[in-house]
Short mmCIF file of C-alpha atoms and ligand atoms in Angstrom, two decimals:
data_model
loop_
_atom_site.label_atom_id
_atom_site.label_comp_id
_atom_site.label_asym_id
_atom_site.label_seq_id
_atom_site.Cartn_x
_atom_site.Cartn_y
_atom_site.Cartn_z
CA UNK A 1 72.82 78.12 44.04
CA UNK A 2 74.75 81.16 43.43
CA UNK A 3 74.90 82.43 40.09
CA UNK A 4 78.26 83.24 39.96
CA UNK A 5 81.00 80.92 39.10
CA UNK A 6 82.72 79.45 42.84
CA UNK A 7 85.75 81.05 42.11
CA UNK A 8 84.70 84.64 41.50
CA UNK A 9 82.03 84.73 44.34
CA UNK A 10 84.81 83.62 46.46
CA UNK A 11 86.91 86.35 45.81
CA UNK A 12 83.90 89.01 46.14
CA UNK A 13 83.18 87.24 50.01
CA UNK A 14 87.11 87.45 50.63
CA UNK A 15 87.43 91.19 49.48
CA UNK A 16 83.78 92.18 51.80
CA UNK A 17 85.80 90.86 54.82
CA UNK A 18 88.50 93.81 54.38
CA UNK A 19 87.58 96.97 56.17
CA UNK A 20 85.92 99.86 54.34
CA UNK A 21 85.08 97.09 51.78
CA UNK A 22 80.94 97.09 51.33
CA UNK A 23 79.77 93.71 49.01
CA UNK A 24 79.23 96.51 45.91
CA UNK A 25 82.80 97.46 45.88
CA UNK A 26 84.24 93.90 46.24
CA UNK A 27 82.16 92.47 43.17
CA UNK A 28 83.36 95.80 41.59
CA UNK A 29 87.53 94.82 42.31
CA UNK A 30 87.03 91.57 41.28
CA UNK A 31 85.09 92.32 37.43
CA UNK A 32 87.67 94.89 36.98
CA UNK A 33 90.76 91.80 37.81
CA UNK A 34 88.25 89.30 35.22
CA UNK A 35 89.07 92.27 32.82
CA UNK A 36 92.19 92.76 33.11
CA UNK A 37 95.41 90.90 31.35
CA UNK A 38 95.83 87.57 33.43
CA UNK A 39 99.60 88.98 34.94
CA UNK A 40 98.03 91.43 36.77
CA UNK A 41 95.99 88.61 38.82
CA UNK A 42 98.85 86.52 39.16
CA UNK A 43 100.80 89.39 40.33
CA UNK A 44 98.29 90.04 42.92
CA UNK A 45 98.10 86.44 44.02
CA UNK A 46 101.74 86.68 44.31
CA UNK A 47 101.67 89.14 46.74
CA UNK A 48 99.35 87.72 48.87
CA UNK A 49 100.99 84.59 49.12
CA UNK A 50 103.93 86.41 50.23
CA UNK A 51 102.56 87.60 53.16
CA UNK A 52 102.73 84.24 55.02
CA UNK A 53 106.53 84.67 55.07
CA UNK A 54 106.15 88.13 57.32
CA UNK A 55 106.72 87.97 60.60
CA UNK A 56 107.22 89.47 63.97
CA UNK A 57 110.71 90.43 64.23
CA UNK A 58 111.68 89.35 67.59
CA UNK A 59 113.40 91.97 69.14
CA UNK A 60 111.39 95.27 67.70
CA UNK A 61 108.20 93.14 66.71
CA UNK A 62 107.96 95.50 63.70
CA UNK A 63 106.95 93.39 60.44
CA UNK A 64 109.64 92.18 58.67
CA UNK A 65 110.83 89.32 56.36
CA UNK A 66 112.88 87.81 58.92
CA UNK A 67 113.91 88.10 62.46
CA UNK A 68 115.70 90.14 63.71
CA UNK A 69 114.55 92.56 61.34
CA UNK A 70 116.29 94.30 58.91
CA UNK A 71 116.92 97.38 60.74
CA UNK A 72 117.41 95.60 64.16
CA UNK A 73 120.61 93.82 62.42
CA UNK A 74 121.63 96.70 60.54
CA UNK A 75 125.51 97.48 62.18
CA UNK A 76 124.89 101.17 61.25
CA UNK A 77 122.17 101.80 63.03
CA UNK A 78 123.10 103.67 66.43
CA UNK A 79 121.83 100.68 69.37
CA UNK A 80 121.67 103.75 72.09
CA UNK A 81 118.48 105.04 71.35
CA UNK A 82 115.16 103.20 71.16
CA UNK A 83 112.06 104.94 69.44
CA UNK A 84 108.76 103.28 70.96
CA UNK A 85 105.40 103.61 68.94
CA UNK A 86 102.17 101.76 68.85
CA UNK A 87 101.68 100.45 64.96
CA UNK A 88 104.13 99.65 61.96
CA UNK A 89 103.03 102.29 59.94
CA UNK A 90 104.73 104.73 62.54
CA UNK A 91 107.94 103.48 61.52
CA UNK A 92 107.46 104.22 57.73
CA UNK A 93 106.35 107.46 58.96
CA UNK A 94 109.20 108.46 60.41
CA UNK A 95 111.76 106.58 58.40
CA UNK A 96 110.79 108.50 55.41
CA UNK A 97 111.79 111.22 57.40
CA UNK A 98 115.37 110.54 57.26
CA UNK A 99 116.60 111.92 60.62
CA UNK A 100 116.36 109.06 62.46
CA UNK A 101 119.00 106.57 62.43
CA UNK A 102 118.37 104.28 65.77
CA UNK A 103 116.38 101.46 66.54
CA UNK A 104 112.05 101.00 67.31
CA UNK A 105 110.14 99.15 69.56
CA UNK A 106 106.64 98.45 68.21
CA UNK A 107 103.81 98.00 70.54
CA UNK A 108 100.78 97.32 68.92
CA UNK A 109 98.50 99.19 70.48
CA UNK A 110 98.13 101.75 72.82
CA UNK A 111 96.42 102.24 76.46
CA UNK A 112 92.47 101.98 75.91
CA UNK A 113 90.37 101.10 78.86
CA UNK A 114 87.18 101.95 76.80
CA UNK A 115 88.49 98.37 74.97
CA UNK A 116 89.95 97.26 77.53
CA UNK A 117 93.96 97.41 76.20
CA UNK A 118 95.77 97.63 79.27
CA UNK A 119 99.93 97.54 79.36
CA UNK A 120 99.57 94.07 79.66
CA UNK A 121 98.50 93.70 75.94
CA UNK A 122 100.90 95.66 74.41
CA UNK A 123 104.77 94.81 74.17
CA UNK A 124 105.76 96.39 77.12
CA UNK A 125 107.33 93.93 79.21
CA UNK A 126 109.29 92.96 75.79
CA UNK A 127 110.84 96.37 76.27
CA UNK A 128 111.61 96.44 79.48
CA UNK A 129 113.18 93.02 79.00
CA UNK A 130 115.39 94.82 75.64
CA UNK A 131 116.37 97.78 77.92
CA UNK A 132 118.39 94.79 80.52
CA UNK A 133 120.16 93.25 77.57
CA UNK A 134 120.77 95.67 74.99
CA UNK A 135 123.23 99.08 75.66
CA UNK A 136 119.96 101.65 75.29
CA UNK A 137 120.68 105.07 76.27
CA UNK A 138 117.67 106.84 75.48
CA UNK A 139 114.09 105.67 74.82
CA UNK A 140 112.30 107.72 72.69
CA UNK A 141 108.45 107.79 73.07
CA UNK A 142 107.00 108.64 69.66
CA UNK A 143 103.29 107.40 70.44
CA UNK A 144 100.55 109.51 69.09
CA UNK A 145 99.56 112.52 70.49
CA UNK A 146 95.55 111.86 71.55
CA UNK A 147 94.66 110.71 75.07
CA UNK A 148 95.38 106.74 74.80
CA UNK A 149 98.99 108.01 73.48
CA UNK A 150 99.40 110.32 75.73
CA UNK A 151 98.22 107.83 78.80
CA UNK A 152 101.15 105.51 77.19
CA UNK A 153 103.79 107.35 77.15
CA UNK A 154 103.36 108.40 80.85
CA UNK A 155 103.30 105.17 81.77
CA UNK A 156 105.87 104.17 79.93
CA UNK A 157 108.09 106.78 81.50
CA UNK A 158 106.68 106.13 84.69
CA UNK A 159 108.05 102.61 84.85
CA UNK A 160 111.57 103.36 83.19
CA UNK A 161 111.69 105.99 86.45
CA UNK A 162 113.82 103.45 88.33
CA UNK A 163 116.06 103.26 85.35
CA UNK A 164 118.93 104.68 84.49
CA UNK A 165 118.08 105.39 80.99
CA UNK A 166 117.02 108.95 79.13
CA UNK A 167 113.22 108.85 78.64
CA UNK A 168 112.07 111.70 76.01
CA UNK A 169 109.06 112.36 73.98
CA UNK A 170 108.08 113.29 70.48
CA UNK A 171 107.93 117.35 70.93
CA UNK A 172 103.84 118.29 70.57
CA UNK A 173 103.07 121.51 68.86
CA UNK A 174 101.10 122.79 66.02
CA UNK A 175 100.72 120.65 62.37
CA UNK A 176 102.47 122.69 59.20
CA UNK A 177 100.03 123.73 56.90
CA UNK A 178 97.43 124.59 59.99
CA UNK A 179 95.87 127.57 61.12
CA UNK A 180 97.23 129.16 64.79
CA UNK A 181 93.23 130.42 64.88
CA UNK A 182 92.15 126.85 65.06
CA UNK A 183 94.83 125.33 66.91
CA UNK A 184 93.35 124.55 70.80
CA UNK A 185 94.55 125.64 73.60
CA UNK A 186 96.42 122.38 74.54
CA UNK A 187 98.44 121.71 71.34
CA UNK A 188 98.87 125.86 71.59
CA UNK A 189 100.20 125.63 74.77
CA UNK A 190 102.31 122.54 74.21
CA UNK A 191 103.76 124.73 71.48
CA UNK A 192 104.68 127.85 73.47
CA UNK A 193 106.05 125.71 75.83
CA UNK A 194 108.36 123.90 72.95
CA UNK A 195 109.29 127.21 71.70
CA UNK A 196 113.09 126.98 69.97
CA UNK A 197 115.39 130.24 68.85
CA UNK A 198 115.22 130.53 65.23
CA UNK B 1 71.30 135.86 64.06
CA UNK B 2 71.23 134.30 60.86
CA UNK B 3 72.76 131.10 59.73
CA UNK B 4 74.51 131.58 56.48
CA UNK B 5 76.17 128.65 54.10
CA UNK B 6 79.29 130.03 52.64
CA UNK B 7 80.51 128.20 49.18
CA UNK B 8 84.29 128.88 48.02
CA UNK B 9 83.54 131.91 46.31
CA UNK B 10 83.43 133.54 49.98
CA UNK B 11 86.46 135.04 51.66
CA UNK B 12 88.32 133.58 54.60
CA UNK B 13 87.73 137.05 56.53
CA UNK B 14 84.49 137.41 55.55
CA UNK B 15 83.61 134.05 56.85
CA UNK B 16 85.43 135.23 59.42
CA UNK B 17 83.97 138.92 60.27
CA UNK B 18 80.84 136.99 60.11
CA UNK B 19 81.39 134.99 63.08
CA UNK B 20 82.61 137.78 65.31
CA UNK B 21 79.09 139.14 64.93
CA UNK B 22 77.34 136.49 66.31
CA UNK B 23 76.36 134.66 63.25
CA UNK B 24 76.24 130.91 62.28
CA UNK B 25 78.21 130.56 58.99
CA UNK B 26 79.44 126.86 58.13
CA UNK B 27 81.49 126.18 54.84
CA UNK B 28 80.99 123.96 52.41
CA UNK B 29 84.35 122.51 53.61
CA UNK B 30 83.13 122.19 56.46
CA UNK B 31 80.61 119.53 55.23
CA UNK B 32 82.96 118.07 52.96
CA UNK B 33 81.18 119.24 50.02
CA UNK B 34 84.16 121.23 48.38
CA UNK B 35 83.71 121.48 44.69
CA UNK B 36 80.18 120.93 45.22
CA UNK B 37 77.55 122.55 41.78
CA UNK B 38 75.59 125.80 42.85
CA UNK B 39 72.37 123.17 42.86
CA UNK B 40 74.05 121.15 45.57
CA UNK B 41 74.66 124.41 47.13
CA UNK B 42 71.16 125.39 47.20
CA UNK B 43 70.53 122.24 48.59
CA UNK B 44 72.50 122.59 51.26
CA UNK B 45 71.25 126.25 52.06
CA UNK B 46 67.70 124.86 52.18
CA UNK B 47 68.79 122.73 55.04
CA UNK B 48 69.91 124.88 56.83
CA UNK B 49 67.48 123.97 59.57
CA UNK B 50 69.61 120.65 59.77
CA UNK B 51 72.62 122.62 61.63
CA UNK B 52 72.15 122.66 65.36
CA UNK B 53 74.53 124.08 67.96
CA UNK B 54 75.29 122.29 71.15
CA UNK B 55 77.99 122.25 73.93
CA UNK B 56 79.30 118.08 74.06
CA UNK B 57 81.53 116.17 76.67
CA UNK B 58 83.51 113.75 74.55
CA UNK B 59 83.14 109.94 76.40
CA UNK B 60 84.77 107.82 74.30
CA UNK B 61 85.28 107.66 70.67
CA UNK B 62 86.28 105.02 68.26
CA UNK B 63 88.14 105.16 64.75
CA UNK B 64 85.82 105.06 61.59
CA UNK B 65 86.89 104.19 58.07
CA UNK B 66 90.50 106.30 56.55
CA UNK B 67 90.63 109.16 59.06
CA UNK B 68 86.68 109.58 60.68
CA UNK B 69 85.96 109.26 64.26
CA UNK B 70 82.47 108.12 65.66
CA UNK B 71 82.10 110.59 69.13
CA UNK B 72 80.07 109.92 72.58
CA UNK B 73 79.24 112.60 73.73
CA UNK B 74 77.03 113.99 76.69
CA UNK B 75 75.42 117.14 75.76
CA UNK B 76 72.90 119.26 78.14
CA UNK B 77 70.14 118.87 75.64
CA UNK B 78 69.41 115.29 74.70
CA UNK B 79 72.25 113.63 76.83
CA UNK B 80 74.28 110.96 75.41
CA UNK B 81 74.54 110.98 71.98
CA UNK B 82 76.91 109.76 68.81
CA UNK B 83 78.35 111.78 66.52
CA UNK B 84 80.77 111.61 63.08
CA UNK B 85 83.59 113.40 62.88
CA UNK B 86 85.20 113.52 59.74
CA UNK B 87 89.14 113.65 59.12
CA UNK B 88 90.05 114.23 62.98
CA UNK B 89 93.10 111.41 62.73
CA UNK B 90 95.07 113.70 60.42
CA UNK B 91 97.81 115.55 62.07
CA UNK B 92 96.65 118.46 60.21
CA UNK B 93 92.65 118.50 61.44
CA UNK B 94 91.80 121.74 63.19
CA UNK B 95 88.48 119.97 64.89
CA UNK B 96 90.89 117.24 66.30
CA UNK B 97 92.21 118.80 69.63
CA UNK B 98 89.14 120.15 69.83
CA UNK B 99 87.15 116.75 70.13
CA UNK B 100 89.40 114.81 72.23
CA UNK B 101 88.52 112.72 75.03
CA UNK B 102 87.34 114.36 78.50
CA UNK B 103 87.26 118.01 76.17
CA UNK B 104 84.24 120.32 76.50
CA UNK B 105 83.42 122.04 73.87
CA UNK B 106 80.95 123.84 71.87
CA UNK B 107 79.70 122.02 68.85
CA UNK B 108 77.89 122.72 65.43
CA UNK B 109 76.34 119.71 63.76
CA UNK B 110 74.88 119.02 60.56
CA UNK B 111 71.96 116.45 60.84
CA UNK B 112 73.84 113.22 58.94
CA UNK B 113 71.87 110.01 58.01
CA UNK B 114 73.95 107.54 60.30
CA UNK B 115 75.12 110.01 62.25
CA UNK B 116 74.87 113.40 62.84
CA UNK B 117 78.32 115.40 61.62
CA UNK B 118 80.18 117.58 64.19
CA UNK B 119 81.48 120.56 61.32
CA UNK B 120 82.71 123.17 64.04
CA UNK B 121 84.13 122.37 67.26
CA UNK B 122 85.69 124.91 69.91
CA UNK B 123 87.04 123.67 73.13
CA UNK B 124 85.77 125.50 76.52
CA UNK B 125 87.05 123.66 78.95
CA UNK B 126 90.40 121.47 78.38
CA UNK B 127 91.24 120.28 81.61
CA UNK B 128 94.73 119.91 81.47
CA UNK B 129 95.97 118.95 84.69
CA UNK B 130 93.20 115.91 84.07
CA UNK B 131 95.12 114.55 80.72
CA UNK B 132 98.64 115.27 81.82
CA UNK B 133 98.99 112.80 85.07
CA UNK B 134 98.10 109.20 84.60
CA UNK B 135 96.40 108.74 87.66
CA UNK B 136 94.25 111.50 86.75
CA UNK B 137 93.63 109.98 83.58
CA UNK B 138 92.95 106.73 85.23
CA UNK B 139 89.79 108.37 86.95
CA UNK B 140 88.77 110.24 83.70
CA UNK B 141 88.31 107.38 81.92
CA UNK B 142 86.60 105.34 85.02
CA UNK B 143 83.71 108.39 85.18
CA UNK B 144 83.52 108.76 81.32
CA UNK B 145 82.63 104.99 81.59
CA UNK B 146 80.27 105.43 84.46
CA UNK B 147 77.95 107.85 82.64
CA UNK B 148 78.22 105.74 79.35
CA UNK B 149 77.19 102.59 80.96
CA UNK B 150 74.31 104.48 82.93
CA UNK B 151 72.82 106.30 80.59
CA UNK B 152 71.18 105.67 76.98
CA UNK B 153 71.43 107.76 73.99
CA UNK B 154 68.63 110.49 73.55
CA UNK B 155 67.47 110.16 77.06
CA UNK B 156 67.99 113.94 78.70
CA UNK B 157 70.01 114.57 82.17
CA UNK B 158 70.72 117.97 82.03
CA UNK B 159 71.53 117.52 85.93
CA UNK B 160 73.65 114.71 85.17
CA UNK B 161 75.66 117.11 82.36
CA UNK B 162 76.34 119.83 84.98
CA UNK B 163 77.77 116.86 87.68
CA UNK B 164 80.37 115.30 85.02
CA UNK B 165 81.01 118.92 83.95
CA UNK B 166 82.07 120.09 87.37
CA UNK B 167 83.70 116.71 88.25
CA UNK B 168 85.64 116.46 85.21
CA UNK B 169 86.68 120.13 86.92
CA UNK B 170 87.69 118.84 89.77
CA UNK B 171 89.40 115.93 88.57
CA UNK B 172 92.20 118.54 87.63
CA UNK B 173 92.67 119.53 90.51
CA UNK B 174 91.68 117.15 93.50
CA UNK B 175 94.46 115.76 95.65
CA UNK B 176 91.78 112.61 96.91
CA UNK B 177 91.02 111.13 93.72
CA UNK B 178 89.44 107.89 95.11
CA UNK B 179 87.71 109.81 97.42
CA UNK B 180 85.91 111.98 94.68
CA UNK B 181 85.26 109.07 93.01
CA UNK B 182 83.27 107.44 95.41
CA UNK B 183 81.46 111.04 95.64
CA UNK B 184 81.01 110.51 92.10
CA UNK B 185 79.13 107.37 92.11
CA UNK B 186 76.70 108.33 94.83
CA UNK B 187 75.63 111.57 92.82
CA UNK B 188 75.58 109.42 89.60
CA UNK B 189 73.45 106.59 90.91
CA UNK B 190 71.27 109.13 92.82
CA UNK B 191 70.80 111.25 88.96
CA UNK B 192 70.08 107.96 87.32
CA UNK B 193 67.72 106.63 89.13
CA UNK B 194 69.39 104.26 91.34
CA UNK B 195 69.90 105.72 95.11
CA UNK B 196 70.95 103.75 97.73
CA UNK B 197 69.22 103.53 100.72
CA UNK B 198 71.71 104.61 103.79
CA UNK B 199 68.74 106.01 106.43
CA UNK B 200 65.44 103.47 106.81
CA UNK B 201 65.92 99.74 106.20
CA UNK B 202 65.28 98.45 102.43
CA UNK B 203 63.57 95.99 104.00
CA UNK B 204 61.36 96.85 106.73
CA UNK B 205 61.58 100.53 106.53
CA UNK B 206 62.63 100.71 110.18
CA UNK B 207 65.10 103.48 110.72
CA UNK B 208 68.60 102.29 110.68
CA UNK B 209 70.01 102.50 114.35
CA UNK B 210 74.06 103.80 114.39
CA UNK B 211 75.56 100.26 114.94
CA UNK B 212 76.97 97.81 112.82
CA UNK B 213 74.45 97.04 110.24
CA UNK B 214 74.13 94.97 106.97
CA UNK B 215 74.50 96.04 103.25
CA UNK B 216 72.51 94.63 100.19
CA UNK B 217 72.98 95.44 96.71
CA UNK B 218 69.67 93.48 95.73
CA UNK B 219 67.55 95.64 98.18
CA UNK B 220 69.57 98.98 97.25
CA UNK B 221 70.09 99.74 100.31
CA UNK B 222 71.43 99.05 104.19
CA UNK B 223 69.35 96.30 106.17
CA UNK B 224 68.48 96.88 109.83
CA UNK B 225 70.49 93.50 111.81
CA UNK B 226 66.63 92.23 112.33
CA UNK B 227 66.45 91.93 108.25
CA UNK B 228 70.66 91.46 107.55
CA UNK B 229 71.11 88.93 110.03
CA UNK B 230 69.66 86.48 107.73
CA UNK B 231 71.19 86.95 104.73
CA UNK B 232 75.06 87.06 105.20
CA UNK B 233 77.62 83.91 103.99
CA UNK B 234 77.71 81.32 106.55
CA UNK B 235 77.11 77.56 106.21
CA UNK B 236 74.03 76.36 105.07
CA UNK B 237 73.65 80.01 103.11
CA UNK B 238 75.86 79.63 100.13
CA UNK B 239 73.62 82.63 98.51
CA UNK B 240 74.11 85.48 100.58
CA UNK B 241 72.64 88.40 99.53
CA UNK B 242 74.20 90.59 102.30
CA UNK B 243 77.05 91.94 104.04
CA UNK B 244 78.62 93.63 107.05
CA UNK B 245 77.76 97.39 107.11
CA UNK B 246 80.47 99.22 109.92
CA UNK B 247 79.02 102.35 111.22
CA UNK B 248 82.05 104.45 110.04
CA UNK B 249 81.27 103.37 106.90
CA UNK B 250 77.43 104.01 107.04
CA UNK B 251 78.63 107.35 108.52
CA UNK B 252 81.33 108.13 105.52
CA UNK B 253 78.67 106.76 102.70
CA UNK B 254 75.50 109.05 104.60
CA UNK B 255 77.61 112.22 104.56
CA UNK B 256 78.86 111.59 101.28
CA UNK B 257 75.49 111.64 99.85
CA UNK B 258 73.96 114.38 101.54
CA UNK B 259 76.71 117.15 101.08
CA UNK B 260 78.91 119.41 98.14
CA UNK B 261 82.10 118.17 96.81
CA UNK B 262 83.40 121.08 98.55
CA UNK B 263 82.75 119.86 102.09
CA UNK B 264 83.59 116.42 101.36
CA UNK B 265 86.63 117.14 100.07
CA UNK B 266 88.14 117.59 103.70
CA UNK B 267 87.34 114.30 104.78
CA UNK B 268 90.29 112.13 105.71
CA UNK B 269 89.53 108.64 105.27
CA UNK B 270 92.20 105.39 106.73
CA UNK B 271 92.99 103.26 103.51
CA UNK B 272 90.64 100.14 105.54
CA UNK B 273 87.56 102.48 105.80
CA UNK B 274 87.75 103.86 102.32
CA UNK B 275 88.69 100.18 100.89
CA UNK B 276 84.94 99.31 102.88
CA UNK B 277 83.27 102.42 101.23
CA UNK B 278 84.60 101.90 97.97
CA UNK B 279 83.74 98.16 97.81
CA UNK B 280 80.13 98.43 99.04
CA UNK B 281 79.77 101.05 95.76
CA UNK B 282 81.91 98.95 93.81
CA UNK B 283 79.48 95.65 94.21
CA UNK B 284 76.42 97.86 94.25
CA UNK B 285 77.57 99.17 90.74
CA UNK B 286 78.56 95.72 89.06
CA UNK B 287 75.02 94.76 90.87
CA UNK B 288 72.87 97.53 88.52
CA UNK B 289 75.21 96.65 85.53
CA UNK B 290 75.30 93.16 85.83
CA UNK B 291 79.04 93.74 83.85
CA UNK B 292 81.89 94.79 85.28
CA UNK B 293 83.65 98.48 83.88
CA UNK B 294 86.56 98.10 81.67
CA UNK B 295 87.91 100.90 83.33
CA UNK B 296 88.36 99.67 86.54
CA UNK B 297 91.47 97.42 85.57
CA UNK B 298 93.59 100.61 84.46
CA UNK B 299 92.69 102.59 87.62
CA UNK B 300 94.71 99.54 89.47
CA UNK B 301 97.27 99.07 86.80
CA UNK B 302 98.11 102.81 87.96
CA UNK B 303 97.55 102.55 91.03
CA UNK B 304 100.04 99.48 91.37
CA UNK B 305 102.35 101.33 89.45
CA UNK B 306 102.32 104.46 91.52
CA UNK B 307 102.62 102.31 94.98
CA UNK B 308 105.35 100.28 93.26
CA UNK B 309 107.58 103.96 91.97
CA UNK B 310 107.41 105.53 94.80
CA UNK B 311 103.49 108.25 94.71
ZN1 ZN C 1 113.26 94.09 64.49
ZN1 ZN C 2 64.76 95.64 108.39
#
């Protein structure tokens, strides 16, 4: 018999299944909620309930409340360009810049041979299908600037090469706030190649 | 050479100067201990012997926590090893580019409880042409996975480190990548204790004659016609342990096993002959590992893509 009340133990168990949360943190979070006004636990419960309504947009595969998502159905957005990203969080990051007005396509991962993740495990076939159906002129590859992201971008670029669509890659260079002397040679070389007038 | 621990009061210029004089300096920031009390600094200082330098080649990595990665590296000193690289998934990380896959770097490492921690990293070889070509990348993954799968953590193998380092260099330039992969497989097998026998029958030890012989992964080498004949697939033998091996394929395997890459790189194989050699080695590797290699699927996918889009 557990010394804890059933619902308390159940919540602790659920919390400890989350990434980065061990049994200790799970207990702390649970007892914190117990001490708070009932409304706070209620709000959390409602937020969790809301997750069940989240779907994948069947066009861009971003997470959304409906399909097509708000971005795909926004008449103001530029339909001639699709920005390809690895994860829904990357859409959020690019949206925050307010610099980009086109559409997105979320791959849900990157090619990672070590983990056995190949092109068929990503939403690449779905991207090809969109290019046949939508008036797209440019595909902007915005996968991560690490080897998996580069390999994924190169793979898609090669796949799209027979099509009459412009394929671009996010510029790679030095991070803002970084020190030149600590930059690795690959980053520095790419930053030199991508230099621009000031 | 002296090892220094620099707290936040030490100017960056001072740290740079000491490093340029050849001393080892580790800052509290690099140890993830900014804002440590004097007692804690003394504690770090008392554990300076817990710092060590090593060259390393990154074989694979996996995400850990919010922004960290656990690297599987191959070092000249202790072979395969796992190290924690903190904060390297942040765009502003100064270590990120130096701990990328297939990078040959100099690390300063602090001993830790679960994993030792990379406190500084500087690239020695980035192998840029390797990481900017899809086909070369796919072979890089293959080579790294072979090293990972055929080694145990902590088993020193300096020759294998040298082979891996040289191979990453060749992968950046070689014309015939499949041939290089075959050369690498044979060298690696020899260095990890699975050198296949191509000169004597693996069963009766008789010298192999220049005729069509047989190949047996289970026996670890070539079988003479007398020993191999009964083991191939045929009615009544549904568990074959040998396969026919052409004289040409045997010649290529022997040549690759006994010559350096510079000499081997001049070989020109017909697609059929290469396919036979590749099959022989692949089934042997599969037999030794008992599990298929994950990167082989990607190799094939890339090969198909490049063939269909004309390269
Ligand atoms: Zn959408
Ligand atoms: Zn024999």
